[in-house]
Coordinates of C-alpha atoms and ligand atoms in Angstrom, one line a residue:
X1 CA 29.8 64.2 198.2
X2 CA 29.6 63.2 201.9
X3 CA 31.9 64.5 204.4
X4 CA 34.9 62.0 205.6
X5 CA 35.1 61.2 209.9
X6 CA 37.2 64.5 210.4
X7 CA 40.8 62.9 211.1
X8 CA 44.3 64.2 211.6
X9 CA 45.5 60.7 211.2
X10 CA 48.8 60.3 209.5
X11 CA 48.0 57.1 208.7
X12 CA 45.3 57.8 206.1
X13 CA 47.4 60.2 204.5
X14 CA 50.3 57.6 204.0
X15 CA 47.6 55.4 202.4
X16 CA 47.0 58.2 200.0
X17 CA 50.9 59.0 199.2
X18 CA 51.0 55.0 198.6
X19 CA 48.5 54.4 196.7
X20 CA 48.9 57.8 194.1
X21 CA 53.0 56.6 194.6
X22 CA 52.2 53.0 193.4
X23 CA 49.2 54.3 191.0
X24 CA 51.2 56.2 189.4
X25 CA 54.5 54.4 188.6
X26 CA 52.7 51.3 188.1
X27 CA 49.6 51.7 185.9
X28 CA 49.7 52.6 182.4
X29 CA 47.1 54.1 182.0
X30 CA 47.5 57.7 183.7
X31 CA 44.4 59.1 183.3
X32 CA 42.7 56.0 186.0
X33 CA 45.4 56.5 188.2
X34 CA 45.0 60.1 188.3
X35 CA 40.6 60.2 188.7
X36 CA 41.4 57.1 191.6
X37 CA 43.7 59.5 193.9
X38 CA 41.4 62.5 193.1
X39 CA 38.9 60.1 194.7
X40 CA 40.9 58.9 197.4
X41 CA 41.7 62.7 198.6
X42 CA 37.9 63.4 198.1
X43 CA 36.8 60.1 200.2
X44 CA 39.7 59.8 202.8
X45 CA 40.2 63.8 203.8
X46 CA 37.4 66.3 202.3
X47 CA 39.1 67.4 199.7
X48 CA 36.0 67.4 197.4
X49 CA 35.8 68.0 193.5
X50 CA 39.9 67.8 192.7
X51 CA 41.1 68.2 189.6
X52 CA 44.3 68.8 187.3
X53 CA 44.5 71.4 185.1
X54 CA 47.5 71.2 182.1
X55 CA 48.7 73.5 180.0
X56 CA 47.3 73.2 176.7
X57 CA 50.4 72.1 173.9
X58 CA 52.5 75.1 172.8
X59 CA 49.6 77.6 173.0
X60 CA 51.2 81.4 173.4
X61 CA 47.7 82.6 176.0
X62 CA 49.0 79.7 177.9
X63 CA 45.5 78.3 178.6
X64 CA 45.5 75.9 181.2
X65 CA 42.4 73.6 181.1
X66 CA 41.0 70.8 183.1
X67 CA 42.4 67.3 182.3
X68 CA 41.6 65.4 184.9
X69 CA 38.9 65.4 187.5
X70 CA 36.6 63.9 190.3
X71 CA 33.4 64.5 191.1
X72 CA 33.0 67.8 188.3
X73 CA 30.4 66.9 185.7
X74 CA 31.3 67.5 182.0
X75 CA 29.3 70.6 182.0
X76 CA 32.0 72.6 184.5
X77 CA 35.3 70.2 183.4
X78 CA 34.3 72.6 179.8
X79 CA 34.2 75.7 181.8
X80 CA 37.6 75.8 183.5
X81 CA 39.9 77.0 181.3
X82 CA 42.2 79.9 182.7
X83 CA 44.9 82.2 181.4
X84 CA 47.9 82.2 182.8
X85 CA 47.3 84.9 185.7
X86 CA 43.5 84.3 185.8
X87 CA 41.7 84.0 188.8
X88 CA 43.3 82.3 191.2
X89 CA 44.1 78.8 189.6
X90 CA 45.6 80.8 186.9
X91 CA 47.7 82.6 189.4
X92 CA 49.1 79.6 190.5
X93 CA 49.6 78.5 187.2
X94 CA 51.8 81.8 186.4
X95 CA 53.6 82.6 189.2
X96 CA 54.3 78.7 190.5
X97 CA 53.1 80.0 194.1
X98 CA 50.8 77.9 196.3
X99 CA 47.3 79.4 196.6
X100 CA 44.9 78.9 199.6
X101 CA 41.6 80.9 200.0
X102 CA 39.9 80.0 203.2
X103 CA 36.3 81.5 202.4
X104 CA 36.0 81.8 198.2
X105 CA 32.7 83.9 199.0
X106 CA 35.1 87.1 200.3
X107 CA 38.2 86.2 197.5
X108 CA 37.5 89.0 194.8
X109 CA 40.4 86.8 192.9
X110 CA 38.1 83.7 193.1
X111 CA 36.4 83.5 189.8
X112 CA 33.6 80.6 190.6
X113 CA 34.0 79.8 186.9
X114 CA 34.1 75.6 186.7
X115 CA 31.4 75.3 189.5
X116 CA 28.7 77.4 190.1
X117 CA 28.3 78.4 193.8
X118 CA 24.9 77.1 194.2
X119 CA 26.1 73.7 193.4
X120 CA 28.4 74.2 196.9
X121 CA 27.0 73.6 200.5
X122 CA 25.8 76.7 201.6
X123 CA 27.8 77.6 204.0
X124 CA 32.1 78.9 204.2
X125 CA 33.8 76.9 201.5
X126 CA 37.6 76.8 201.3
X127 CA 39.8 76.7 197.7
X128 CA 43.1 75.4 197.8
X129 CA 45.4 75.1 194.2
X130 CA 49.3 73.8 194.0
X131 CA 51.6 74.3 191.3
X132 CA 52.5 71.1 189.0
X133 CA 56.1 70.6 188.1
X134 CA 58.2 69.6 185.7
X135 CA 61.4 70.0 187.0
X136 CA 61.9 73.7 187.8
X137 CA 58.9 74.6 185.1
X138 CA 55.0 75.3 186.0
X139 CA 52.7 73.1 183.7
X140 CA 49.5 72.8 185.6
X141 CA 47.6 72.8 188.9
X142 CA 45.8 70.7 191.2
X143 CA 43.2 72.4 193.1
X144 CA 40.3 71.0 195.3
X145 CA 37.1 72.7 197.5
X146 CA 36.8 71.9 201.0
X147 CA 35.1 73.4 203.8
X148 CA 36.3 75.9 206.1
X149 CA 35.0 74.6 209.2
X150 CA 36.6 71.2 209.2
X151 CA 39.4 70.6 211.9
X152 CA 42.1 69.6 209.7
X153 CA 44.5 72.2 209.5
X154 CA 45.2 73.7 206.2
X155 CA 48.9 73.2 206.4
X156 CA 48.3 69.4 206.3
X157 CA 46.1 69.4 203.1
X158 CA 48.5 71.9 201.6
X159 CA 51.2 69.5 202.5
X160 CA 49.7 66.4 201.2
X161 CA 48.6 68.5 198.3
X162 CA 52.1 69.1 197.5
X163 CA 53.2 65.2 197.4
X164 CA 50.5 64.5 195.4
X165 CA 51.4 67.7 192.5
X166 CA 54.8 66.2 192.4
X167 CA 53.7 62.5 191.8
X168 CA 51.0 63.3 189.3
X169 CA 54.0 65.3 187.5
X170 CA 55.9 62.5 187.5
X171 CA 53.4 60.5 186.0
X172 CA 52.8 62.9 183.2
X173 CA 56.6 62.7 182.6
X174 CA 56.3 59.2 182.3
X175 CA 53.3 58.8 180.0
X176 CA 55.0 61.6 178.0
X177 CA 58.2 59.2 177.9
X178 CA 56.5 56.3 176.9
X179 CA 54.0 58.0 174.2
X180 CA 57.0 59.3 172.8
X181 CA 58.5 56.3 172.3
X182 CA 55.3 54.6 171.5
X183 CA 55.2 57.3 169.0
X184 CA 58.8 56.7 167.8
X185 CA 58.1 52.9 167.3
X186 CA 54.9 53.6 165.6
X187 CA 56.8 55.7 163.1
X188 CA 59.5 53.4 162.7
X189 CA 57.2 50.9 162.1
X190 CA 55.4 53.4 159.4
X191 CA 59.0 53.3 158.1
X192 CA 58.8 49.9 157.3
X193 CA 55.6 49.1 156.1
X194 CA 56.7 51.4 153.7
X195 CA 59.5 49.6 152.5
X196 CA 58.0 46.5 152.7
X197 CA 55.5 47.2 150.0
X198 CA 57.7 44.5 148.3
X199 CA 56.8 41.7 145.7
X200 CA 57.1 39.2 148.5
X201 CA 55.1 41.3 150.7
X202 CA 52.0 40.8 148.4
X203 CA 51.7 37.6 148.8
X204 CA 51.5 37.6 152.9
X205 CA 55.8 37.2 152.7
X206 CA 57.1 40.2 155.4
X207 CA 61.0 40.6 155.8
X208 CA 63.3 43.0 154.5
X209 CA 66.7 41.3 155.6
X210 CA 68.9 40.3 153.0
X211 CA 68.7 36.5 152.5
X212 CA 64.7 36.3 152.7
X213 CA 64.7 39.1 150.2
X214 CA 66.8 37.2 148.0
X215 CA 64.9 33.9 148.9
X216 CA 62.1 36.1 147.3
X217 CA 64.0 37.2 144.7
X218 CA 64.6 34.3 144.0
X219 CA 61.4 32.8 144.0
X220 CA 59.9 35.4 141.6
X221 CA 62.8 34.7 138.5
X222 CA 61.8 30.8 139.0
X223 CA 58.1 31.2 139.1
X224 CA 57.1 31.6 135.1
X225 CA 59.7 28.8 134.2
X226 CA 58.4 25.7 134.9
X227 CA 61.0 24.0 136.7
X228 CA 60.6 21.9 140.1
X229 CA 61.4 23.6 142.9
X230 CA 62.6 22.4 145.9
X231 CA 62.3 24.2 149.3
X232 CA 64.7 23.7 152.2
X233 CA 63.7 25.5 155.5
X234 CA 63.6 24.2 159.2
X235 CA 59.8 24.1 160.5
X236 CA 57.8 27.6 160.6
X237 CA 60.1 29.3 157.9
X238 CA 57.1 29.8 155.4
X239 CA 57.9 26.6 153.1
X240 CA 54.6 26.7 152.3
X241 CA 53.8 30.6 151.9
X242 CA 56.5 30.7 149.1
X243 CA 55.1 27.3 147.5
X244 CA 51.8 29.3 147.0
X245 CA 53.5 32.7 146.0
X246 CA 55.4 30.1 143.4
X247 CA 52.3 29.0 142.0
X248 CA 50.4 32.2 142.3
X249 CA 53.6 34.2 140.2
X250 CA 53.2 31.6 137.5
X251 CA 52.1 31.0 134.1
X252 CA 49.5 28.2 136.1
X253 CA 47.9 30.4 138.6
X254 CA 44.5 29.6 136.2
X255 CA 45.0 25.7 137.4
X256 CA 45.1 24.7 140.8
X257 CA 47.4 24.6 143.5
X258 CA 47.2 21.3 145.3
X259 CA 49.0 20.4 148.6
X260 CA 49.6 16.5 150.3
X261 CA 51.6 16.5 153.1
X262 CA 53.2 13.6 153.2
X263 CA 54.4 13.0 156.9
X264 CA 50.5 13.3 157.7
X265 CA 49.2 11.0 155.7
X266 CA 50.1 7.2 156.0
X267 CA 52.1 5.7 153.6
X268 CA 49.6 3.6 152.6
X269 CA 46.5 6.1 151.8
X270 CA 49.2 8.3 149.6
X271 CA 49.5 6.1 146.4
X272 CA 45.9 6.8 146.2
X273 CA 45.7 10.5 147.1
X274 CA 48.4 10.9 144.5
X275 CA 46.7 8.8 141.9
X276 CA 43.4 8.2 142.5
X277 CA 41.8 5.1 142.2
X278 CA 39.3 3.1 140.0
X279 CA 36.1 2.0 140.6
X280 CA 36.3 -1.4 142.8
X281 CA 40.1 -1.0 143.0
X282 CA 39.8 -2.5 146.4
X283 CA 37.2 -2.9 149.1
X284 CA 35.4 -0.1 149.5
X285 CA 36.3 2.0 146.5
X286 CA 32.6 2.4 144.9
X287 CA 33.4 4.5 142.9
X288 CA 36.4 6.7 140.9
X289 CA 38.4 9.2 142.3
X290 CA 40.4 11.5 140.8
X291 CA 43.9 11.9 142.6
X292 CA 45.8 14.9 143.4
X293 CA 48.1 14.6 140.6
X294 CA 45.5 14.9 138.0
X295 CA 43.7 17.6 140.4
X296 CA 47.2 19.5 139.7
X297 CA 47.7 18.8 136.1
X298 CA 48.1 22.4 134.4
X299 CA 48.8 24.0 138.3
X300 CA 51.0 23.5 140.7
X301 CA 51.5 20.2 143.1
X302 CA 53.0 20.7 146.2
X303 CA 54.8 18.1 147.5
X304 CA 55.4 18.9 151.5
X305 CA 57.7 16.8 153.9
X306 CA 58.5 15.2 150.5
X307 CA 61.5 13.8 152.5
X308 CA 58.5 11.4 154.5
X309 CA 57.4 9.7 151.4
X310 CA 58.7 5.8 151.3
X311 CA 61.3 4.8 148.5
X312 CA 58.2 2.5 146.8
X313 CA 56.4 5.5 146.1
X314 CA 59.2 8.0 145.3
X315 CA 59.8 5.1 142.2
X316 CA 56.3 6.0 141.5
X317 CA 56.9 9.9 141.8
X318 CA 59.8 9.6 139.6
X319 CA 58.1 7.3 136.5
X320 CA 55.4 10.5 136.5
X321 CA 57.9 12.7 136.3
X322 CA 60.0 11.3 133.4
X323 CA 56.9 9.8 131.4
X324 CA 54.0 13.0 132.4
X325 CA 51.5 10.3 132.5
X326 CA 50.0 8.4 135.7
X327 CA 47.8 5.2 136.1
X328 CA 45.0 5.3 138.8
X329 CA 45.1 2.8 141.5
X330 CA 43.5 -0.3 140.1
X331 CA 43.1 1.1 136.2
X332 CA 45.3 0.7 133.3
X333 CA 45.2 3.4 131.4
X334 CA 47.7 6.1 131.1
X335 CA 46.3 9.1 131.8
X336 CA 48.3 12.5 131.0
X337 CA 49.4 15.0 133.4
X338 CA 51.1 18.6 133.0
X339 CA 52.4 19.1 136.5
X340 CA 55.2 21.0 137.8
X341 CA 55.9 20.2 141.0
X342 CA 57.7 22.4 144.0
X343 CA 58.3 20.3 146.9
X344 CA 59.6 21.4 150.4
X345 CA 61.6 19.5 153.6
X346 CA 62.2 20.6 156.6
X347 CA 64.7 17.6 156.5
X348 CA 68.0 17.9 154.6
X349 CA 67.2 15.8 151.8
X350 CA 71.2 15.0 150.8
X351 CA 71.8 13.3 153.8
X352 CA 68.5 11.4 153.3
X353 CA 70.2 10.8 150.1
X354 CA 73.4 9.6 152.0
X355 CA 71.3 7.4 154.2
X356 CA 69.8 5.3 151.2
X357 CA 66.4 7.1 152.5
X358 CA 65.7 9.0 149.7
X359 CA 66.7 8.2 145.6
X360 CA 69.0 9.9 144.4
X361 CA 67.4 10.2 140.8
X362 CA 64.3 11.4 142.3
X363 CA 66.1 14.2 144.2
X364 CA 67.8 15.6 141.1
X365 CA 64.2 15.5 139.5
X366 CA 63.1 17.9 142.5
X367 CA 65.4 19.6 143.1
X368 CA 66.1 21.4 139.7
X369 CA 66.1 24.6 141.7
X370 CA 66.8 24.9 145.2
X371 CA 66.0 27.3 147.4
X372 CA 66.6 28.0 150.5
X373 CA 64.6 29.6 153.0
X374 CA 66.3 31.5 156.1
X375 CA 65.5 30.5 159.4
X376 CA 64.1 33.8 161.5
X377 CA 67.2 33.8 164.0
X378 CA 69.2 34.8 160.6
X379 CA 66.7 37.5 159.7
X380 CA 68.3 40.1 161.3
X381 CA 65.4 43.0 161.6
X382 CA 62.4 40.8 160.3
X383 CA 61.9 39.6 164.1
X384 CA 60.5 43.5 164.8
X385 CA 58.8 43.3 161.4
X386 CA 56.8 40.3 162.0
X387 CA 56.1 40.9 165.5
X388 CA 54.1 44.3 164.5
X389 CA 52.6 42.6 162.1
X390 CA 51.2 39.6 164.1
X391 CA 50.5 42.3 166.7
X392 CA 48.2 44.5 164.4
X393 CA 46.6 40.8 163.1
X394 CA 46.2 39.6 165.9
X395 CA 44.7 43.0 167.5
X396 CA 42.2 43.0 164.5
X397 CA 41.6 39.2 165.7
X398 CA 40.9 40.5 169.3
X399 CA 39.4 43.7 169.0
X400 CA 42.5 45.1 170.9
X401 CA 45.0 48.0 171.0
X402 CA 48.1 46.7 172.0
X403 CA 51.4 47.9 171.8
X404 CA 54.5 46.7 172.6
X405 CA 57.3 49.0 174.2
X406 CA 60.7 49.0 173.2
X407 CA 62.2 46.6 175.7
X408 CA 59.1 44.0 174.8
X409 CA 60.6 43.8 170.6
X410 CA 64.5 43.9 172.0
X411 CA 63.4 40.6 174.4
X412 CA 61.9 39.4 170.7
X413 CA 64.6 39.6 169.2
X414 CA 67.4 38.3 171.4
X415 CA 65.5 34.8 171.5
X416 CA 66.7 31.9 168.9
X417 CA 63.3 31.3 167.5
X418 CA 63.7 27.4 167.4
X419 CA 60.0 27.0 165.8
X420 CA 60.4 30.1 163.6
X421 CA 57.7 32.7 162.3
X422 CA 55.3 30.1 163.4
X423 CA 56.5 29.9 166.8
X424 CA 56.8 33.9 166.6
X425 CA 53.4 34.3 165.7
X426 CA 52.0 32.1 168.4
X427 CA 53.8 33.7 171.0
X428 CA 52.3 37.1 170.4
X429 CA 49.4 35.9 170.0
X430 CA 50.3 34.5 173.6
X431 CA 51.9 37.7 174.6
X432 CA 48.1 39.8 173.3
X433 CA 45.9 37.9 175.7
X434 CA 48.2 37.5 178.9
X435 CA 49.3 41.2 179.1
X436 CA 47.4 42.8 181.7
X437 CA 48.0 46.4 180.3
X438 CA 47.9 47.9 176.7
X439 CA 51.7 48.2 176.5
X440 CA 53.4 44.4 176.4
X441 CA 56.5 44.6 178.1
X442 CA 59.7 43.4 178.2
X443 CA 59.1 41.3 181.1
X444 CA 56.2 39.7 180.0
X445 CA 57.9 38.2 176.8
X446 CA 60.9 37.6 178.7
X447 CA 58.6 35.4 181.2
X448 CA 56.9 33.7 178.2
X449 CA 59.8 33.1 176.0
X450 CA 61.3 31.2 179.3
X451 CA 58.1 29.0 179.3
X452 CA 58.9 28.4 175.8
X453 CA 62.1 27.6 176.1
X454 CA 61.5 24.5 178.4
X455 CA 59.0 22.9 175.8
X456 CA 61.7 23.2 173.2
X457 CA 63.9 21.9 175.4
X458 CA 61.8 19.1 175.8
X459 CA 61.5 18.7 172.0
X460 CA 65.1 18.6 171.2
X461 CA 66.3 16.5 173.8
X462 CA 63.5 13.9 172.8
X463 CA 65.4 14.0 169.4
X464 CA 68.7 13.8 170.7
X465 CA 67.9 10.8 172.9
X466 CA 66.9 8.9 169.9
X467 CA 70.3 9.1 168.3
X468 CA 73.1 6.9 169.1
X469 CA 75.1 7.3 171.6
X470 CA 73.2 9.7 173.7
X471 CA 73.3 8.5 177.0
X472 CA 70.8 9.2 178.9
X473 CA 73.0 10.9 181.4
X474 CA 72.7 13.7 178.9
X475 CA 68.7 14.5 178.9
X476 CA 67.5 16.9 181.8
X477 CA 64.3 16.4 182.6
X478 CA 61.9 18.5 181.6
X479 CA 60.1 18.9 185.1
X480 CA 62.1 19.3 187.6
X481 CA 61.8 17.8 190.9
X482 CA 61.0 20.5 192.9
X483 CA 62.6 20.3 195.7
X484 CA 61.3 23.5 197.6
X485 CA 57.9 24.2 195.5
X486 CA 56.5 26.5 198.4
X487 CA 59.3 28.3 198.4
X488 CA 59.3 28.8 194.6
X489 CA 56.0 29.8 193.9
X490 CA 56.1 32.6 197.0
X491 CA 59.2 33.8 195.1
X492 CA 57.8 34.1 191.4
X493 CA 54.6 35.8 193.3
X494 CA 57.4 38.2 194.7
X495 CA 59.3 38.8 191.4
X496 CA 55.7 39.2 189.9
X497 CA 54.6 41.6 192.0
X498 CA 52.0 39.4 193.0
X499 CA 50.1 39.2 189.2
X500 CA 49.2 35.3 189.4
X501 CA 49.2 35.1 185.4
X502 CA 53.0 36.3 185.0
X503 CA 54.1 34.2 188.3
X504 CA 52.2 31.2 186.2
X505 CA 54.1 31.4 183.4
X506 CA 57.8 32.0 184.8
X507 CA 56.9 28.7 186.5
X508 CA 55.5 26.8 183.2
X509 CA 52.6 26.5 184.6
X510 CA 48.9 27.7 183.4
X511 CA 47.4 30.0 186.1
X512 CA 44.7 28.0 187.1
X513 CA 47.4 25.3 187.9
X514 CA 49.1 27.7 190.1
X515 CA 46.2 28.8 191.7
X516 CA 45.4 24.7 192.4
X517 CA 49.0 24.6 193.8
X518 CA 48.8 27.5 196.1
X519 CA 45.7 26.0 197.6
X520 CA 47.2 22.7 197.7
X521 CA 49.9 24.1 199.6
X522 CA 48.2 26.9 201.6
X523 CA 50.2 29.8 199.8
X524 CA 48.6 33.3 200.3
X525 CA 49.2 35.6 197.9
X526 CA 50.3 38.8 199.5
Ligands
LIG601 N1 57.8 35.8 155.8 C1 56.6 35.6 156.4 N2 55.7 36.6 156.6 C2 54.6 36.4 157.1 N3 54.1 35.3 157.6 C3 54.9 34.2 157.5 C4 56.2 34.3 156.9 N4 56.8 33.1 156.9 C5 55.9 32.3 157.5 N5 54.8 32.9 157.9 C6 53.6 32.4 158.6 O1 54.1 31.4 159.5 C7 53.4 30.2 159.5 C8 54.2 29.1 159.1 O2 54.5 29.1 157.7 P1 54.5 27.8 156.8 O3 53.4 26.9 157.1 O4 54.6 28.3 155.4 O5 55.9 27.2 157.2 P2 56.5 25.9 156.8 O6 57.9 26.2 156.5 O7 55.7 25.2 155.8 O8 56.5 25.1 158.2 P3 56.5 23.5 158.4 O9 57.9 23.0 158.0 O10 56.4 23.4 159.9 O11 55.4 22.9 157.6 C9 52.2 30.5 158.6 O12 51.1 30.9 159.4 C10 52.7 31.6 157.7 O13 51.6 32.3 157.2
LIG602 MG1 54.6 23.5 155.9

């Protein structure tokens, strides 16, 4: 460890303060903060091998050991452990005093336990220990080496010393505050893993509030009779998750389970999806193919967007139903069919039904039993639920450890979710690989949910223009004209702190974008 220019400069120890002030109330992760302003103290004043010393839990001896350190190998962090009243670090420890011995070879107090003297430049070596606080309590001590003969006068170390005990206790208190409520959400969220282990929860379903529970409910009495169901959900509510938990809960989980969404296939390849087709049917069919509805016979069908399917076709849907037999495109022959069929919009289907869109007969075919699934904004707790449980996925996915603190889940759950659990799950996904720390905060879903909200914006005011008489007076664009962009990016830097990712995203834009911007426009980041 080299010796620092010798310096009385007040400047140097300000940068110190700063950075252990800023280290400390802004990074998470304590035990960095703590080794980088050992490091400073070490590089910037002399104060060589520093370390912090904690009391260990509860323990009656009231062992102090060494927690954090810089420059100590692992060999001497082992060795210093001290009693309370021990040596002189343990001195400090019991009585709270300050402790400074100028020459530790003619201190008969001085234990030369952690580091062995030959290890220290041979010549008169100084030891200098502070008391950590919390509030009016002892629970550790910092303590560095330096030599005697430097300038510097002891008072200023001792003094510097002192700032930096009392913001490395404050960090402690902080990491204690947010591991216990780490701890609390963990074992909340213990709490209700438990209680999910549900029916619904087996098949991938998670939510305990009251109307998806009875949506599941629900679900699980229909299952073994084989009536058609009919799901009604907006977009993301798991239409599709209960269709397969339907089929799976059924007498004809041994048949298949087959799916045709029909707002993503056009109109005109469906008939022979559903049916199939016969050998030289039309151009290009060389050969047979079985459809989708004979795929299904003894399973399940599932019929998505059935709300998309054009009225010729739902007069074809219906004949299967009431007769149990189809024809394949281009063949004759009636071929049999066992099929039950659960179908699901995301459109009400009784206005359709108003609107001459969609046959009446047909929907009473379908819709034998209804059921409706909850969208998450009337889920009460399931927000929290799902979030943890895209969280843990998603850190699996990732390889990560991320947690989210308690303001992150209350931003969660104040948003209306327009795109439901999959909008929910996207966005932590989001939320996983834009956080710059372990803990996601608050502000970061706040800032993310904002972006989210424009492009929803965007979405439903596309729809609403469409209908008649929207003016167009009514639709805000989505990008607005900026009016004052230098101005605007400086300011999310501010707000941001200057983290270019977060400032990106309050501004809807991706952080390479920004940083194209701010060249564009000759921003510095300060
Ligand atoms: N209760 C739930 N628990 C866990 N995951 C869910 C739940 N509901 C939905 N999901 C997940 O959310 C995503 C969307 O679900 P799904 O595709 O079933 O919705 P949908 O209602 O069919 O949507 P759309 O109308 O847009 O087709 C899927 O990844 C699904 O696994
Ligand atoms: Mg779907």
């Amino acid at each position: 460890m080299g010796e620092p220019a010798e310096s009385f400069n007040i400047d140097s120890e300000l940068t110190v303060v700063q950075e252990a002030a800023q280290l400390i109330t802004e990074d998470v992760d304590l035990d960095q903060s703590i080794r980088r302003i050992l490091r400073l103290l070490s590089h910037l004043h002399g104060l060589n091998r520093g370390r912090v010393l904690l009391a260990e839990g509860n323990d009656p001896k009231k062992l102090i050991t060494i927690r954090y350190s810089y420059g100590l190998t692992s060999e001497e962090i082992k060795k210093g452990r001290y009693v309370a009243g021990e040596g002189v670090t343990g001195y400090v420890y019991k009585t709270g005093k300050i402790a400074l011995v100028q020459d530790i070879d003619e201190e008969e107090k001085y234990l030369t336990r952690a580091v062995f003297r030959n290890v220290l430049p041979n010549e008169m070596v100084a030891y200098i220990a502070v008391p950590i606080f919390w509030g009016k309590k002892t629970i550790g001590v910092l303590a560095v080496h330096r030599l005697r003969k430097r300038k510097r006068p002891f008072q200023r170390d001792i003094t510097l010393l002192k700032v930096i005990a009392t913001l490395i206790g404050q960090g402690l208190r902080i990491e204690e505050m947010v591991a216990a409520r780490t701890a609390d959400l963990e074992s909340k969220n213990q709490l209700l893993i438990n209680k999910m282990e549900s029916r619904g929860a087996a098949h991938g379903i998670i939510g305990q509030s009251p109307l998806l529970q009875e949506a599941v409910q629900q679900a699980f009495l229909v299952a073994p009779t084989n009536t058609n169901v009919l799901l009604q959900g907006e977009s993301g509510t798991g239409k599709e998750l209960f269709a397969r938990m339907i089929h799976i809960a059924s007498a004809r989980s041994g048949g298949a389970f087959v799916s045709i969404n029909c707002a993503a296939i056009p109109n005109s390849l469906i008939e022979s999806e559903l049916f199939g087709y016969e050998r030289g049917a039309f151009t290009g069919a060389v050969s047979t193919k079985i459809g989708r509805m004979e795929l299904a016979s003894g399973g399940t069908l599932f019929l998505d967007e059935i709300g998309d399917l054009e009225l010729a076709l739902q007069a074809k849907l219906l004949r299967v139903i009431e007769y149990k037999t189809i024809q394949r495109v281009g063949g004759t022959k009636d071929i049999a069919v066992d099929i039950r069929i659960v179908s699901a919009s995301h459109k009400n289907l009784q206005l359709a039904v108003q609107d001459s869109q969609f046959r009446l007969d047909l929907f009473y075919r379908l819709n034998v039993f209804p059921l409706r699934i909850p969208a998450l904004r009337e889920r009460g707790g399931d927000i929290r639920l799902l979030a943890q449980h895209f969280l843990n996925k998603s850190n699996g996915e990732f390889s990560k450890e991320m947690k989210f603190n308690s303001d992150a889940l209350a931003a969660l759950e104040r948003y209306a979710w327009p795109g439901n659990v999959r909008q929910l799950e996207n966005v932590i996904k989001r939320l996983l690989l834009l956080s710059d720390s372990r803990l996601i905060d608050g502000h970061l879903v706040e800032d993310v949910l904002a972006h989210e909200i424009s492009s929803e914006t965007l979405i439903s005011h596309t729809v609403h223009n469409t209908e008649p008489g929207a003016s167009p007076g009514d639709v805000r664009p989505y990008m607005k004209v900026v009016s004052d962009e230098v101005g605007e990016i400086q300011e999310a830097l501010r707000r941001q702190r200057g983290n270019k990712t977060r400032a990106a995203m309050s501004l809807g834009l991706t952080p390479r974008q920004l940083t194209y911007r701010m060249i564009k426009l000759k921003i510095k980041n300060e």
